[in-house]
Structure formats: structure tokens, C-alpha cells
Amino acid sequence: MTQVSPILKVSNLVKHFPITSGGIFQRTTGAVKAVDGISLEVFPGETLGLVGESGCGKSTAGRTVLRLLEPTSGSIEFEGQNLIKVSKRELVFMRREMQMIFQDPYSSLNPRATVGDIISAPFQVQGVKPVGGLRSAVGDLMERVGLNPEHFNRYPNEFSGGQRQRIGIARAIALQPKLIVCDEPVSALDVSIQAQILNLLAEIQKDFGIAYVFVAHDLSVVRHISDRVAVMYLGQIMESAPSELLYTEPLHPYTHALLSAIPIPDPDLERNRERIILSGDLPSPSNPPAGCVFNTRCWKAEDKCRSERPVLREISMGHQVACHFPEQNLIETISVAPTGTDFIA
Amino acid sequence: MARKNNDVLEVPQSVTVTVGRTLTQIAWLRLRRDRVAKVCMAILIFIAFIAIFAPLICNVLKIDPYEFNSALLSDDGGLPSGRFGGVSLAHPLGIEPLTGRDILARLLYGSRISLFIAVTATAITVVTGVVIGILAGNSRGRLDTFLSRVMDITLAFPLLLVIIAMSPVLEQRIASFGIPEGNSSRIVTLILVLSVFGWPYLARLIRGQVLSLREREFVEAAISIGSSNRRILFKELLPNLWGPILIYTTIALPGLIGAEATLAFLGISVLPPTATWGSMLQESVSYFSVDPFYFFVPLTMLLAAVLSFNLLGDALRDALDPKAGRM
Ligand SMILES: Nc1ncnc2c1ncn2[C@@H]1O[C@H](COP(=O)(O)OP(=O)(O)O)[C@@H](O)[C@H]1O
Ligand code: SF4
Ligand SMILES: [Mg+2]
């Protein structure tokens, strides 16, 4: 994996939303720090899971990465090109390569456009003339995502949530992009339908070799679909690791808390397990705590946590964590010099 | 489109077959089931028909809006002789006191001008309102603030007062632009003053709609495939605005018919001998005690048009309401 260069490389990405007050004479009085310095890499054909509580900035991160929102600072490299520097025209052209699947299958489809209109839009906008004609290309896409091509002329309100999400998927894969940001694509759907959509996404990835940034608010959804997982909290990445490693050897207290919230199917295990209940509320992203942003809810927080922001550092191969006092006993055997003084076994 | 194989289609799914009707079709069907709406539509079509073909109808009936019939007036006071203001086979709706002009002919010709003024003013109002509303909602920022202030200020004007005070001046201005003085410049003046004060309501409505539509993810989806601003406006936003535009039009049109009549009543209208519904009302009201029939003719016409438009507008609103039960 290391030989291949990443298709997407995000460094220190920041997105703040200014808070304004006053009617006519608006002043900026603060900022919602929705994304506050995240770095991540996505390699061709792989899936990066991006997990965190709702409101932690996942959607904002996903949108900013695709430049649907203008970043406040930081850099985004897509296929080696700096997305922030490219001209408007180049950006429009590059949009063929990067797409998004949205969370809300209701608001993401224009109610006054037919399914055919919606799926042919990428071809029309980009001036792509598919071989065999637009109509048949759209039919193929509909079939590919499990829709009946005869429903070409129907309106979104005639479809269920799951079917609507399929329409959104067809639109996103129409031009065979290299990267798709999936923003909680199943969280608005019935549990019974979630698996179908996840399977469809996995199949499409296999067929077309598309890389995914897969956003979810709980770890259980991303587990099977992700190669690597990054855990976000208040606009920052707390931990990032290959999927299995994150689930078996989590280092960050917040990851522990998230993992303990996943229900275990076995009732005995479920009863006896230790559950970490986070105390307190999620702090406001407009006024995040100083030092480690997790310190208001962390049971291990010490003075250092309240004064010094822990940097995301590599603990072992591909396993990064932003914590002064990472969990986990294995850590003592690892040669990387810890910055903290004591470890809890 | 490269499609690998079909076996992946085995994902269990139930594509429930729902009615394949467009939203417009659904609205149209609902409207056609509405009896009140159908009656109103018939009345409006009839009014439009008689207005358009007024000269033809007058020819066939051998009536003339400007021809004096002094012979049919009684000697004392010049009131029409005969019952109901002189109703006869030759003059189905009677004749005017003092002049003896045929009321039906005047009504038919008057409809043309009343409707022309109202329809044109509505069209200008709607186009202006939609363009400015979209501009404001789409731009946000400074332009939005500026346009919103203009709307507020326009709405704050005491409409009637300004019109009464301004129209003589405006009329001269318009005449100086090469539009013939007299009725032409008067009609243009009327259309302009009626349009100027109507658009901010619609602009506000549209601005709000655009603001909320822009928050919807399908706009973001359009950006993410590289759509231009233009395409987003015309292909994504505008189709979602037809409902409110249509509804506003059905409110504005009867409102402007009434406004034209009101202005005519206040003496701001076409010059005699040309008639409108409003000017006929104004003339007839002074004979109300002696010849009430004359008064009821233009009044009935005005009420029929305004009421039909309003009821049709109501029906349209119900038909377009997406929350109402599906058929
Ligand atoms: N357009 C916006 N303007 C102002 N604040 C925003 C905007 N979009 C998101 N936010 C704020 O940024 C934070 C992160 O939001 P979001 O990225 O949607 O979180 P998530 O997707 O993880 O639930 C939230 O506090 C949210 O209120
Ligand atoms: S840095 Fe401190 S407060 Fe933050 S997660 Fe680690 S132990 Fe907890
Ligand atoms: Mg979100």
C-alpha cells in the first residue's frame, strides 16, 4: 500500500463557519470550528471510514474535501493536484473524478426532476456522450444499482428511501469517479435496507475500483466496509488505524467509549461487559476546550490534557492517535517514545 | 457504460410500482375533480372569450359602445324609458342614462381594457418579482440586503396616495417618451403604477423559497457534478418555484382587477367615452337610486371575475399541495 500514492491527501484542513450578529451591520463575533485541522490520506480503491458523534464535523469535512465548501485553510491534494489552487474551470472538470452520496435521500433528489433527468445530469453537465446513447447509459446505471430502467420517467416521490438512495448512487457513479464521499449513506434508512445499500456500495467499489470516504456516526456500520478508520471528535481526528486494529486495539479513550457503545449480539457478553458512559455533553464547536478537546469528558484527563493539545502521532505502523495518555497495554513494548509519563496497564 | 455482470442485481429489493404520474399531472387531475374549480374556469374562459371577441359580438348583435340613442331616453331627466334601465331586444342590458349608449357593448369593450390592464400588470409584477426574488435569494450577501431593503421601502409606501398624487406627472412623462397622449399613456401609467407596488410581495416569497431550496442537498449534488450557476437556477430551482408563482398569480390577478376598478372609481382611469368595468361603476353609482340595474351590470362582471379567480386560486393551492393525499 505504501508504494501507491494516495488519491486524496488532506493536510491540516480547517473549516470554520463565521458566527455573525447584528442585522444590517453584520459583525463576525466568533466561529464554529466545524473542522479544525484534520489530515488524512485515501488510497485508490480503498475505503476510509470517518466516524464520530453527530455534530463533530464529518459532513463538513467531507464537503470541504470535495470543495463543496471553501476551506478556511489547509491543503487538499487530489491525484497530486492541489484542489485549492485549481481554477474554477479545472475544478468543474475534476468533479468527474470525485463525487458525493448524501445522507438524506429525500432532500438530495430534486422533487421536480425525473429519475432520468437526475441520472443523466452528470453526463449533460460534463458534456460526456456515452457510447450507445444517454438513454441507454442511464438505463444501464439504473439496472446496476438495482432499479427498474423502465422507471426512467418517474419522480423521486414515487420511490422509497432505499430506492432513492440507489438513485443517488447511480448519479454518483455515472461518470465512474475515482473517489466518492459517502456521507452517512444509510443512516436515514431502515435497518433492513441498510445492508442492501452497503452491499451495493461494496460491489460497486469492487467493480469500478472507486475509493470511498465513508462517513458514519457509529463504528459498527463502517467496520466491514472500511480498510481504515479515522475517529473524529469536535473537528479533529482522535485516532486513525487499519480497520481491524482499531477495533481490537483501540488506543484513544474516545474510541474505547465508542466501541463500548456498540451492542454485542451475545446476551451474556452484553450483560457482563464494561460499558463506558461518557459524562457531560459534547462541547460547542464554537468554543472547544483548550488542550485536548476530549478532556471535558475523558476519565483520564490530567492537567497536561487541559493545557496542551495532543498531536496526532504514529504509534505503530499506520496507527495514529492524538492523546497524551493512550490506552492499551501493548504500548509499552513499542519503541516510539511516549510523551506521557505514566501508562495505565 | 461499463457494466460488469448482472448477477449482482440479486440484492433483494421490492420495487413497488406506484402511479407513474408527474406532479403536474396529479395537480391537474385533482383540479379537474374539483367542481368549484371547473365552474370558475368556465366562467373565466367565458369572460376572456367575450373580451377578446367583443367587436365581433357587437357586430353580430348590432350594438355600439359609443353610439348615442337619445330617442330611447325619457324626456324628463334623460333616464332610459322602459323597465330595468331600458332592457330590450336591441339593447339586452339596457342603455346608459343621459346618452343612451348600449350597456352591453360598453361592458364588452370595457372588459378588454380592464383585463388588458390587469393581465399586463400581473405579468410585469410576476416577472419582476420572480427575477428580483431569485436574484436576492441566490446572491445572499450585499445584493440580497440591498434588494430586501428596496422591497421593504416599496411595501412601506402608502400605495393609493402615491398613485393618486403621481399619476398625472407620470402620465406626462410617459407621453414624452412617444406614447400617444390620452388613453394610451393613461393605460401605460395605470399598468406601471399597479406593477410597481405588487412585485415586492412575490419577490419576498420567492427569495424565501430560494433560500430554503438552496439549503437542500440536491443543490449541493448539482454543484458536485459541476453544474453552472445558470443550470442550477433554471434546472434545479425554477421548477420548484412554479407552484408558488402560479398561486401568487391567481391572487395577484383578481387583486389587480379590483385595484383597476378602485382607481377608476377614484377618477384615475381611461378617458371617456372609453369604458372599463371601474369607470362604468363610477358612472352608474350616481344613478343608483333611479336606475340600479345599470350599477349591477359592471358590478356582477367584476365580482364574477374576481371571485372566480380567487376560488380557482384556492383550488389550485389545494391541488398543488404535496402534503394532500395522493390519488
Ligand atoms: N453551513 C453551516 N453554517 C454554520 N455552521 C455549520 C454549517 N454546517 C455545519 N455547521 C456546524 O458545524 C458543526 C459540524 O457539523 P457537521 O459537519 O454537519 O457534523 P456531522 O456531519 O458530524 O454531524 C455543527 O456544529 C454544525 O452546527
Ligand atoms: S489527551 Fe488526555 S484528555 Fe485527551 S483523550 Fe488523552 S487522556 Fe483524555
Ligand atoms: Mg452529517
XYZ file of C-alpha atoms and ligand atoms in Angstrom:
708
model
C 0.000 0.000 0.000
C 2.837 2.339 0.770
C 4.179 2.270 -2.784
C 0.974 3.613 -4.195
C 0.493 7.323 -3.857
C -2.732 8.419 -2.209
C -5.560 9.600 -4.413
C -6.550 12.076 -1.737
C -4.206 13.696 0.717
C -5.621 16.202 3.148
C -3.307 18.172 5.403
C -4.313 20.390 8.271
C -7.695 21.076 6.782
C -9.633 23.747 8.639
C -13.199 24.855 8.065
C -14.653 27.492 10.333
C -18.130 28.942 9.903
C -18.184 32.560 10.998
C -20.848 33.488 13.544
C -22.294 36.884 12.712
C -24.583 39.073 14.703
C -26.458 42.299 14.102
C -28.926 42.929 11.293
C -27.702 45.305 8.643
C -24.267 45.984 10.050
C -23.116 42.430 10.494
C -20.067 41.694 12.559
C -18.249 38.433 12.927
C -18.392 37.546 16.572
C -16.893 34.076 16.540
C -16.572 30.883 14.564
C -17.982 27.390 14.590
C -14.835 25.309 14.361
C -16.527 22.507 12.463
C -13.276 21.101 11.110
C -10.183 22.119 12.978
C -7.038 20.773 11.398
C -7.530 17.290 10.069
C -5.083 15.307 7.990
C -5.884 12.113 6.180
C -4.940 10.027 3.191
C -7.081 7.845 0.978
C -5.558 5.339 -1.413
C -7.077 4.236 -4.718
C -9.818 1.676 -4.315
C -9.810 1.660 -0.523
C -12.350 2.822 1.994
C -11.558 5.224 4.757
C -14.215 5.204 7.453
C -14.777 8.563 9.141
C -16.593 8.117 12.415
C -17.770 10.418 15.159
C -20.797 11.684 17.037
C -23.190 13.814 15.112
C -22.092 17.424 15.015
C -18.398 16.594 15.164
C -17.787 17.901 11.655
C -17.838 14.767 9.492
C -20.169 16.169 6.846
C -18.327 19.457 6.799
C -15.055 17.595 6.374
C -16.481 15.515 3.513
C -17.883 18.560 1.745
C -14.760 20.630 2.189
C -12.613 17.818 0.840
C -14.676 17.948 -2.367
C -14.617 21.744 -2.283
C -18.352 21.962 -1.983
C -17.371 24.252 0.876
C -14.408 26.581 0.729
C -11.777 25.536 3.267
C -10.583 28.124 5.754
C -7.041 26.791 5.497
C -5.081 23.656 4.840
C -4.388 21.724 1.681
C -6.259 19.127 -0.325
C -4.378 17.124 -2.896
C -6.440 15.093 -5.291
C -4.457 12.857 -7.632
C -1.439 15.027 -6.928
C -3.214 18.274 -7.830
C -3.826 20.917 -5.216
C -7.596 21.268 -5.209
C -7.440 24.637 -3.529
C -5.259 26.160 -6.220
C -7.041 24.880 -9.319
C -9.119 27.292 -11.339
C -12.898 27.193 -11.333
C -12.904 25.633 -14.753
C -10.425 22.928 -13.807
C -12.414 22.228 -10.676
C -15.577 21.675 -12.706
C -13.651 19.253 -14.885
C -12.174 17.463 -11.875
C -15.636 16.899 -10.459
C -15.942 13.939 -12.818
C -13.432 12.184 -10.648
C -14.884 12.912 -7.239
C -18.475 12.551 -6.193
C -20.667 12.527 -3.159
C -23.509 10.380 -1.897
C -25.700 12.279 0.500
C -27.185 11.428 3.833
C -30.758 12.438 3.197
C -32.287 10.575 0.249
C -35.218 12.984 0.363
C -33.500 16.312 0.120
C -30.715 15.100 -2.162
C -33.008 14.495 -5.144
C -34.790 17.356 -6.868
C -38.509 16.613 -6.411
C -39.287 18.194 -9.790
C -36.799 16.166 -11.797
C -37.390 12.650 -13.079
C -35.030 9.821 -12.249
C -33.850 10.015 -15.848
C -33.120 13.745 -15.512
C -31.242 13.174 -12.281
C -29.023 10.379 -13.556
C -28.358 11.991 -16.933
C -27.367 15.305 -15.361
C -23.705 14.347 -14.798
C -23.355 13.434 -18.496
C -25.029 16.637 -19.651
C -23.173 18.927 -17.287
C -19.810 17.421 -18.126
C -20.583 17.150 -21.821
C -19.929 13.410 -21.828
C -21.608 11.488 -24.644
C -21.777 7.865 -23.570
C -21.414 5.212 -26.259
C -24.805 3.808 -27.106
C -26.588 6.984 -26.146
C -27.556 8.746 -22.974
C -30.826 6.943 -22.508
C -29.276 3.504 -22.559
C -26.388 4.582 -20.338
C -28.876 5.814 -17.767
C -30.832 2.574 -18.114
C -27.657 0.582 -17.504
C -26.865 2.640 -14.439
C -30.351 2.161 -13.071
C -30.050 -1.548 -13.566
C -26.617 -1.537 -11.994
C -27.925 -0.017 -8.779
C -30.952 -2.296 -8.712
C -33.619 -0.027 -10.141
C -36.015 -0.867 -12.921
C -34.866 1.089 -16.007
C -38.482 1.448 -17.049
C -38.952 3.842 -14.163
C -36.896 6.395 -16.071
C -39.727 8.914 -16.167
C -40.785 8.658 -12.555
C -40.374 11.300 -9.935
C -38.450 10.761 -6.696
C -41.627 10.925 -4.601
C -42.693 7.639 -6.137
C -39.748 5.798 -4.595
C -38.918 4.562 -1.115
C -35.941 5.836 0.866
C -33.765 2.907 -0.156
C -34.649 3.279 -3.813
C -33.967 6.983 -3.634
C -30.552 6.274 -2.216
C -29.961 3.971 -5.188
C -30.816 6.865 -7.486
C -28.259 8.990 -5.635
C -25.695 6.231 -6.021
C -26.389 5.944 -9.752
C -25.857 9.689 -10.138
C -22.596 9.498 -8.204
C -21.135 6.601 -10.209
C -22.408 7.841 -13.592
C -19.039 9.227 -14.678
C -17.042 6.497 -12.938
C -15.290 8.713 -10.419
C -12.155 7.692 -8.558
C -13.374 8.943 -5.195
C -16.788 9.093 -3.589
C -17.523 10.720 -0.269
C -20.413 8.745 1.205
C -21.952 10.951 3.880
C -23.842 8.581 6.156
C -25.487 6.985 3.127
C -27.520 4.530 5.183
C -28.230 6.311 8.434
C -31.586 7.627 7.194
C -32.718 4.173 6.063
C -34.480 1.285 7.755
C -32.100 -1.211 9.275
C -33.351 -3.921 6.906
C -32.419 -1.799 3.917
C -29.090 -0.580 5.247
C -27.395 -3.904 4.496
C -28.635 -3.886 0.910
C -27.242 -0.444 0.268
C -23.956 -1.258 1.982
C -23.640 -4.373 -0.170
C -24.383 -2.392 -3.288
C -21.709 0.150 -2.394
C -19.207 -2.626 -1.740
C -19.969 -4.299 -5.080
C -19.664 -1.059 -6.957
C -16.350 -0.380 -5.301
C -15.100 -3.795 -6.304
C -16.270 -3.356 -9.913
C -15.040 0.133 -10.540
C -12.176 0.422 -8.052
C -13.571 3.575 -6.507
C -12.087 4.912 -3.281
C -14.599 5.809 -0.574
C -14.528 8.186 2.300
C -17.280 6.576 4.268
C -18.824 8.778 6.932
C -20.801 7.212 9.768
C -21.784 8.116 13.269
C -21.183 4.719 14.777
C -18.356 2.282 14.473
C -20.479 -0.768 13.730
C -21.578 0.447 10.292
C -18.079 1.135 8.979
C -16.442 -1.951 10.387
C -16.931 -4.233 7.419
C -16.724 -1.740 4.639
C -13.613 0.140 5.756
C -9.950 -0.627 5.220
C -9.000 2.110 7.627
C -10.999 4.103 10.122
C -10.481 7.609 11.434
C -12.302 8.673 14.582
C -13.313 12.318 14.782
C -14.256 14.422 17.765
C -15.039 18.152 17.700
C -13.483 18.739 14.313
C -10.300 16.820 14.977
C -9.080 13.321 14.337
C -8.522 11.420 17.554
C -7.322 8.139 16.180
C -6.744 6.523 12.841
C -5.842 2.910 12.210
C -6.342 -0.037 9.903
C -9.856 -1.270 10.499
C -9.136 -4.450 12.465
C -6.507 -2.795 14.592
C -8.862 -0.037 15.616
C -11.472 -2.487 16.759
C -9.110 -4.847 18.543
C -6.510 -2.480 19.921
C -8.019 0.960 20.269
C -5.640 3.472 21.766
C -7.744 6.556 22.313
C -10.116 6.775 25.269
C -12.799 8.169 22.974
C -12.502 5.183 20.637
C -12.911 2.947 23.664
C -16.053 4.766 24.615
C -17.454 4.456 21.086
C -16.614 0.751 20.908
C -18.236 0.044 24.224
C -21.422 1.599 22.897
C -21.767 -0.998 20.135
C -24.248 -3.641 21.252
C -22.915 -7.193 21.308
C -25.299 -9.802 19.911
C -24.428 -12.331 22.632
C -26.658 -11.505 25.634
C -24.270 -12.944 28.230
C -21.357 -10.958 26.947
C -23.595 -7.964 26.600
C -24.620 -8.158 30.242
C -21.147 -8.609 31.647
C -19.225 -6.215 29.502
C -17.939 -2.962 30.751
C -19.708 -0.008 29.275
C -18.127 3.382 29.198
C -20.737 6.033 29.559
C -19.377 9.406 28.616
C -20.311 12.039 31.131
C -21.257 15.535 30.102
C -22.378 16.918 26.769
C -20.499 17.439 23.579
C -18.865 20.860 23.983
C -19.825 23.553 21.498
C -17.613 23.577 18.402
C -17.599 27.365 18.625
C -15.866 27.193 21.966
C -13.893 23.951 22.139
C -11.975 23.106 25.338
C -8.349 24.147 25.495
C -5.719 21.442 25.248
C -7.191 18.102 24.300
C -10.717 18.705 23.011
C -11.857 15.491 24.703
C -10.651 16.486 28.178
C -14.093 17.552 29.456
C -15.379 14.011 29.061
C -12.251 11.932 29.432
C -11.894 9.870 32.595
C -8.129 10.013 32.267
C -7.749 13.717 31.818
C -4.911 15.358 33.711
C -3.528 18.860 33.862
C -1.473 18.353 30.758
C -4.613 17.470 28.825
C -6.130 20.824 29.699
C -3.161 22.855 28.565
C -1.516 21.049 25.697
C -3.200 19.887 22.519
C -2.001 16.348 21.725
C -0.776 15.960 18.165
C -1.782 13.042 16.011
C 1.281 10.810 16.131
C 2.092 7.425 14.759
C 2.298 4.780 17.472
C 2.778 1.782 15.261
C 2.592 1.092 11.564
C -0.410 3.043 10.271
C -1.854 3.507 13.742
C -2.104 7.138 14.750
C -3.523 8.619 17.902
C -3.916 12.090 19.367
C -3.709 11.530 23.092
C -1.172 12.221 25.805
C -2.017 9.038 27.611
C -3.115 6.412 25.125
C -4.890 3.327 26.416
C -3.736 -0.180 25.911
C -1.042 -2.278 27.470
C 0.766 -3.198 24.280
C 2.055 0.276 24.030
C 4.958 -0.112 26.417
C 6.603 -2.561 24.100
C 6.518 -0.177 21.223
C 9.654 1.764 20.639
C 8.081 5.101 19.833
C 8.896 7.385 22.721
C 5.724 8.258 24.557
C 5.206 11.848 25.547
C 3.122 10.987 28.558
C 4.714 9.809 31.740
C 2.504 7.064 33.010
C 0.508 4.439 31.233
C -2.363 2.609 32.672
C -1.940 -1.080 32.183
C -21.437 2.380 -19.694
C -19.315 -0.457 -18.470
C -21.465 -2.906 -16.653
C -19.714 -5.967 -15.415
C -22.423 -8.509 -14.883
C -25.982 -8.835 -13.907
C -25.712 -11.304 -11.083
C -25.045 -8.557 -8.610
C -28.594 -7.472 -9.135
C -29.717 -10.164 -6.765
C -29.836 -7.692 -3.923
C -33.293 -8.317 -2.562
C -35.484 -5.354 -3.176
C -39.042 -4.568 -3.729
C -39.629 -2.009 -6.398
C -43.175 -1.228 -5.503
C -44.980 0.052 -8.515
C -46.539 3.372 -7.804
C -48.543 5.550 -10.120
C -46.378 6.935 -12.854
C -47.794 10.424 -12.927
C -45.909 13.635 -12.867
C -46.663 16.108 -10.135
C -48.215 18.449 -12.669
C -50.476 15.684 -13.887
C -51.526 14.885 -10.358
C -52.341 18.539 -9.698
C -54.268 18.758 -12.954
C -56.263 15.649 -12.156
C -57.107 16.929 -8.725
C -58.198 20.216 -10.229
C -60.448 18.516 -12.722
C -62.210 16.661 -9.955
C -62.960 19.910 -8.184
C -66.402 21.067 -9.228
C -65.972 24.628 -7.986
C -62.726 24.902 -9.891
C -64.395 23.686 -13.053
C -67.222 26.226 -12.791
C -64.727 29.018 -12.121
C -62.605 28.000 -15.056
C -65.676 28.003 -17.290
C -66.648 31.484 -16.132
C -63.149 32.812 -16.697
C -62.885 31.278 -20.121
C -66.229 32.827 -20.956
C -65.131 36.269 -19.761
C -61.880 36.011 -21.687
C -63.813 34.942 -24.752
C -66.243 37.856 -24.713
C -63.424 40.289 -24.082
C -61.356 39.007 -26.978
C -64.269 38.847 -29.387
C -66.048 41.992 -28.204
C -66.009 43.738 -31.621
C -67.352 40.621 -33.299
C -70.092 40.102 -30.766
C -71.112 43.750 -31.003
C -71.252 43.476 -34.776
C -73.465 40.439 -34.625
C -75.775 41.982 -32.043
C -75.669 45.297 -33.907
C -74.768 47.280 -30.833
C -72.167 50.015 -30.489
C -70.498 51.268 -27.326
C -70.270 54.879 -28.460
C -73.500 55.456 -30.350
C -75.979 57.813 -28.674
C -79.622 56.746 -28.580
C -81.368 59.870 -27.320
C -84.660 58.644 -28.728
C -84.804 55.882 -26.147
C -84.469 58.246 -23.220
C -87.410 59.734 -21.400
C -87.806 63.474 -21.733
C -87.594 64.294 -18.058
C -84.055 63.765 -16.689
C -82.776 61.609 -19.541
C -83.383 58.250 -17.850
C -83.880 55.226 -20.080
C -87.524 54.631 -20.795
C -88.774 51.165 -20.061
C -88.067 48.775 -17.239
C -84.598 47.671 -15.974
C -82.773 50.613 -17.412
C -84.222 50.211 -20.859
C -83.643 46.495 -21.388
C -84.920 45.457 -24.791
C -84.088 43.026 -27.574
C -81.939 45.641 -29.249
C -80.181 46.536 -26.013
C -80.056 43.341 -23.887
C -78.522 45.019 -20.830
C -80.196 48.349 -21.221
C -78.839 51.751 -22.072
C -76.962 54.439 -20.250
C -78.876 57.333 -18.724
C -78.295 60.716 -20.414
C -76.602 59.251 -23.505
C -78.487 56.109 -24.322
C -75.315 54.201 -25.195
C -75.655 50.415 -25.147
C -74.501 48.996 -21.829
C -73.673 45.510 -23.094
C -71.419 46.920 -25.784
C -69.721 49.173 -23.255
C -69.308 46.229 -20.898
C -67.761 44.055 -23.592
C -65.361 46.763 -24.715
C -64.687 47.684 -21.104
C -63.714 44.085 -20.323
C -60.957 44.315 -22.893
C -59.335 47.274 -21.213
C -59.905 46.106 -17.649
C -58.494 42.674 -18.375
C -55.649 44.022 -20.503
C -54.518 46.313 -17.703
C -54.855 43.629 -15.026
C -53.193 40.876 -17.056
C -50.302 43.040 -18.207
C -49.729 44.437 -14.728
C -49.828 40.903 -13.324
C -47.321 39.693 -15.895
C -44.943 42.565 -15.132
C -45.399 42.058 -11.394
C -44.744 38.336 -11.591
C -41.713 38.571 -13.854
C -40.177 41.380 -11.792
C -40.944 39.620 -8.529
C -39.506 36.309 -9.668
C -36.344 37.791 -11.151
C -35.611 40.001 -8.162
C -36.591 37.301 -5.670
C -34.286 34.763 -7.274
C -31.508 37.317 -7.539
C -31.799 38.207 -3.858
C -32.160 34.655 -2.596
C -29.421 33.329 -4.787
C -26.843 36.006 -4.127
C -27.237 36.374 -0.363
C -24.691 38.907 0.809
C -24.831 42.582 -0.136
C -27.068 42.389 -3.175
C -29.603 40.474 -1.110
C -29.508 43.056 1.668
C -29.911 45.870 -0.852
C -32.812 44.245 -2.710
C -34.540 43.338 0.532
C -34.361 46.968 1.647
C -35.837 48.093 -1.670
C -38.694 45.641 -1.113
C -39.269 46.929 2.419
C -39.279 50.539 1.293
C -41.634 49.857 -1.613
C -44.014 47.996 0.678
C -43.939 50.864 3.151
C -45.331 53.362 0.607
C -48.941 54.426 1.063
C -49.885 52.926 -2.260
C -53.130 54.702 -3.053
C -51.874 58.123 -2.069
C -48.744 57.812 -4.174
C -50.692 56.640 -7.176
C -53.202 59.450 -6.975
C -50.508 62.036 -6.457
C -48.087 60.697 -9.013
C -50.141 59.522 -11.921
C -50.683 62.880 -13.668
C -46.941 63.546 -13.547
C -46.124 60.027 -14.619
C -48.607 60.225 -17.438
C -46.917 63.311 -18.876
C -43.563 61.620 -18.534
C -44.818 58.599 -20.408
C -46.355 60.751 -23.091
C -42.994 62.452 -23.530
C -41.485 59.055 -24.382
C -43.520 58.997 -27.562
C -46.556 57.088 -26.351
C -49.646 58.909 -27.641
C -51.244 61.127 -25.054
C -54.734 60.286 -23.913
C -55.860 56.746 -23.335
C -52.633 55.054 -24.426
C -50.490 56.931 -21.966
C -53.164 56.566 -19.305
C -53.250 52.805 -19.708
C -49.456 52.586 -19.607
C -49.453 54.725 -16.474
C -52.024 52.511 -14.827
C -50.126 49.361 -15.678
C -46.904 50.816 -14.354
C -48.240 52.061 -11.039
C -50.091 48.817 -10.462
C -46.950 46.793 -11.224
C -44.533 48.843 -9.182
C -46.225 48.106 -5.909
C -47.093 44.463 -6.412
C -43.749 42.834 -7.105
C -42.172 43.037 -3.636
C -44.678 40.554 -2.195
C -43.768 37.941 -4.749
C -40.074 38.802 -4.606
C -40.117 38.175 -0.868
C -41.930 34.896 -1.281
C -39.539 33.722 -3.985
C -36.495 34.885 -2.066
C -37.565 32.825 0.940
C -38.207 29.799 -1.238
C -34.837 30.115 -2.948
C -33.076 30.482 0.389
C -34.634 27.296 1.686
C -34.199 25.395 -1.575
C -30.516 26.314 -1.667
C -30.083 24.524 1.641
C -31.411 21.298 0.181
C -28.839 18.709 -0.706
C -29.915 18.391 -4.311
C -28.415 21.801 -4.996
C -25.173 20.585 -3.493
C -25.464 17.461 -5.607
C -25.814 19.666 -8.666
C -22.679 21.582 -7.696
C -20.835 18.342 -7.065
C -21.376 17.203 -10.641
C -20.077 20.572 -11.828
C -23.318 22.376 -12.712
C -23.059 26.057 -13.547
C -24.968 28.650 -11.557
C -27.235 29.120 -14.536
C -28.100 25.485 -14.717
C -28.804 25.376 -11.005
C -31.136 28.358 -11.325
C -33.066 27.128 -14.323
C -32.969 23.359 -13.908
C -32.925 22.895 -10.164
C -34.545 25.931 -8.575
C -37.047 27.284 -11.091
C -39.021 24.026 -11.486
C -39.564 24.119 -7.738
C -40.873 27.669 -7.904
C -43.685 27.192 -10.415
C -46.133 26.291 -7.655
C -45.722 29.499 -5.643
C -45.533 31.571 -8.831
C -48.789 30.136 -10.120
C -50.520 30.589 -6.800
C -49.319 34.149 -6.479
C -50.554 34.888 -9.981
C -54.040 33.691 -9.143
C -54.015 36.007 -6.136
C -52.492 38.973 -7.932
C -54.753 38.941 -10.969
C -58.096 39.415 -9.180
C -56.389 41.864 -6.849
C -55.289 43.972 -9.790
C -58.690 43.778 -11.466
C -60.108 45.177 -8.241
C -57.353 47.770 -7.987
C -58.024 48.999 -11.504
C -61.711 49.326 -10.688
C -60.877 51.193 -7.493
C -58.648 53.641 -9.331
C -61.285 54.146 -11.991
C -63.757 54.863 -9.258
C -61.385 57.499 -7.927
C -61.164 59.004 -11.378
C -57.798 57.614 -12.400
C -58.645 55.618 -15.450
C -59.185 55.853 -19.152
C -60.815 58.975 -20.535
C -64.471 58.911 -21.531
C -66.052 57.785 -23.741
C -63.861 54.701 -23.374
C -65.158 52.392 -20.674
C -63.713 49.954 -18.180
C -65.558 47.994 -15.529
C -64.382 50.504 -12.972
C -65.356 53.592 -14.940
C -68.793 52.101 -15.615
C -69.227 51.515 -11.902
C -68.193 55.047 -11.188
C -70.672 56.481 -13.678
C -73.526 54.216 -12.694
C -73.285 54.803 -8.979
C -74.715 58.302 -9.310
C -77.866 56.840 -10.879
C -78.166 54.059 -8.350
C -81.373 55.316 -6.768
C -83.177 55.778 -10.066
C -81.535 53.139 -12.287
C -79.999 50.431 -10.069
C -79.832 47.920 -12.908
C -77.088 49.937 -14.602
C -74.976 49.676 -11.462
C -75.414 45.925 -11.104
C -74.175 45.107 -14.602
C -70.496 46.073 -14.208
C -70.598 45.021 -10.560
C -71.714 41.497 -11.463
C -68.992 41.236 -14.060
C -66.328 42.444 -11.653
C -67.499 40.118 -8.901
C -67.717 37.135 -11.231
C -64.166 37.662 -12.465
C -62.617 38.361 -9.071
C -64.477 35.592 -7.286
C -63.712 33.017 -9.955
C -60.028 33.853 -9.903
C -59.898 33.646 -6.133
C -61.773 30.361 -5.906
C -59.692 28.903 -8.697
C -56.582 30.033 -6.868
C -57.775 28.237 -3.732
C -58.437 25.073 -5.680
C -55.042 25.334 -7.326
C -53.348 25.698 -3.967
C -55.045 22.550 -2.732
C -54.202 20.685 -5.904
C -50.536 21.639 -5.733
C -50.194 20.851 -2.054
C -47.817 17.887 -1.908
C -48.994 17.049 1.599
C -52.533 16.402 0.460
C -53.354 12.732 -0.036
C -52.117 11.053 -3.184
C -54.583 9.786 -5.680
N -23.320 25.965 6.929
C -23.041 25.988 8.239
N -23.026 27.151 8.907
C -22.744 27.191 10.224
N -22.454 26.115 10.968
C -22.457 24.920 10.363
C -22.756 24.787 8.970
N -22.689 23.478 8.636
C -22.375 22.819 9.773
N -22.229 23.682 10.810
C -21.847 23.336 12.188
O -20.648 22.632 12.138
C -20.655 21.569 13.072
C -20.388 20.267 12.348
O -21.491 19.945 11.537
P -21.480 18.679 10.587
O -20.273 18.721 9.746
O -22.784 18.649 9.889
O -21.387 17.490 11.623
P -21.685 15.950 11.405
O -21.826 15.688 9.938
O -20.535 15.260 12.018
O -22.939 15.663 12.140
C -22.016 21.599 13.751
O -21.871 22.259 14.978
C -22.845 22.401 12.835
O -23.816 23.117 13.544
S -5.163 13.689 25.859
Fe -5.879 13.471 27.947
S -7.974 14.203 27.853
Fe -7.340 13.842 25.791
S -8.009 11.807 25.385
Fe -5.927 11.628 26.040
S -6.061 11.296 28.221
Fe -8.049 12.017 27.575
Mg -23.529 14.890 8.952
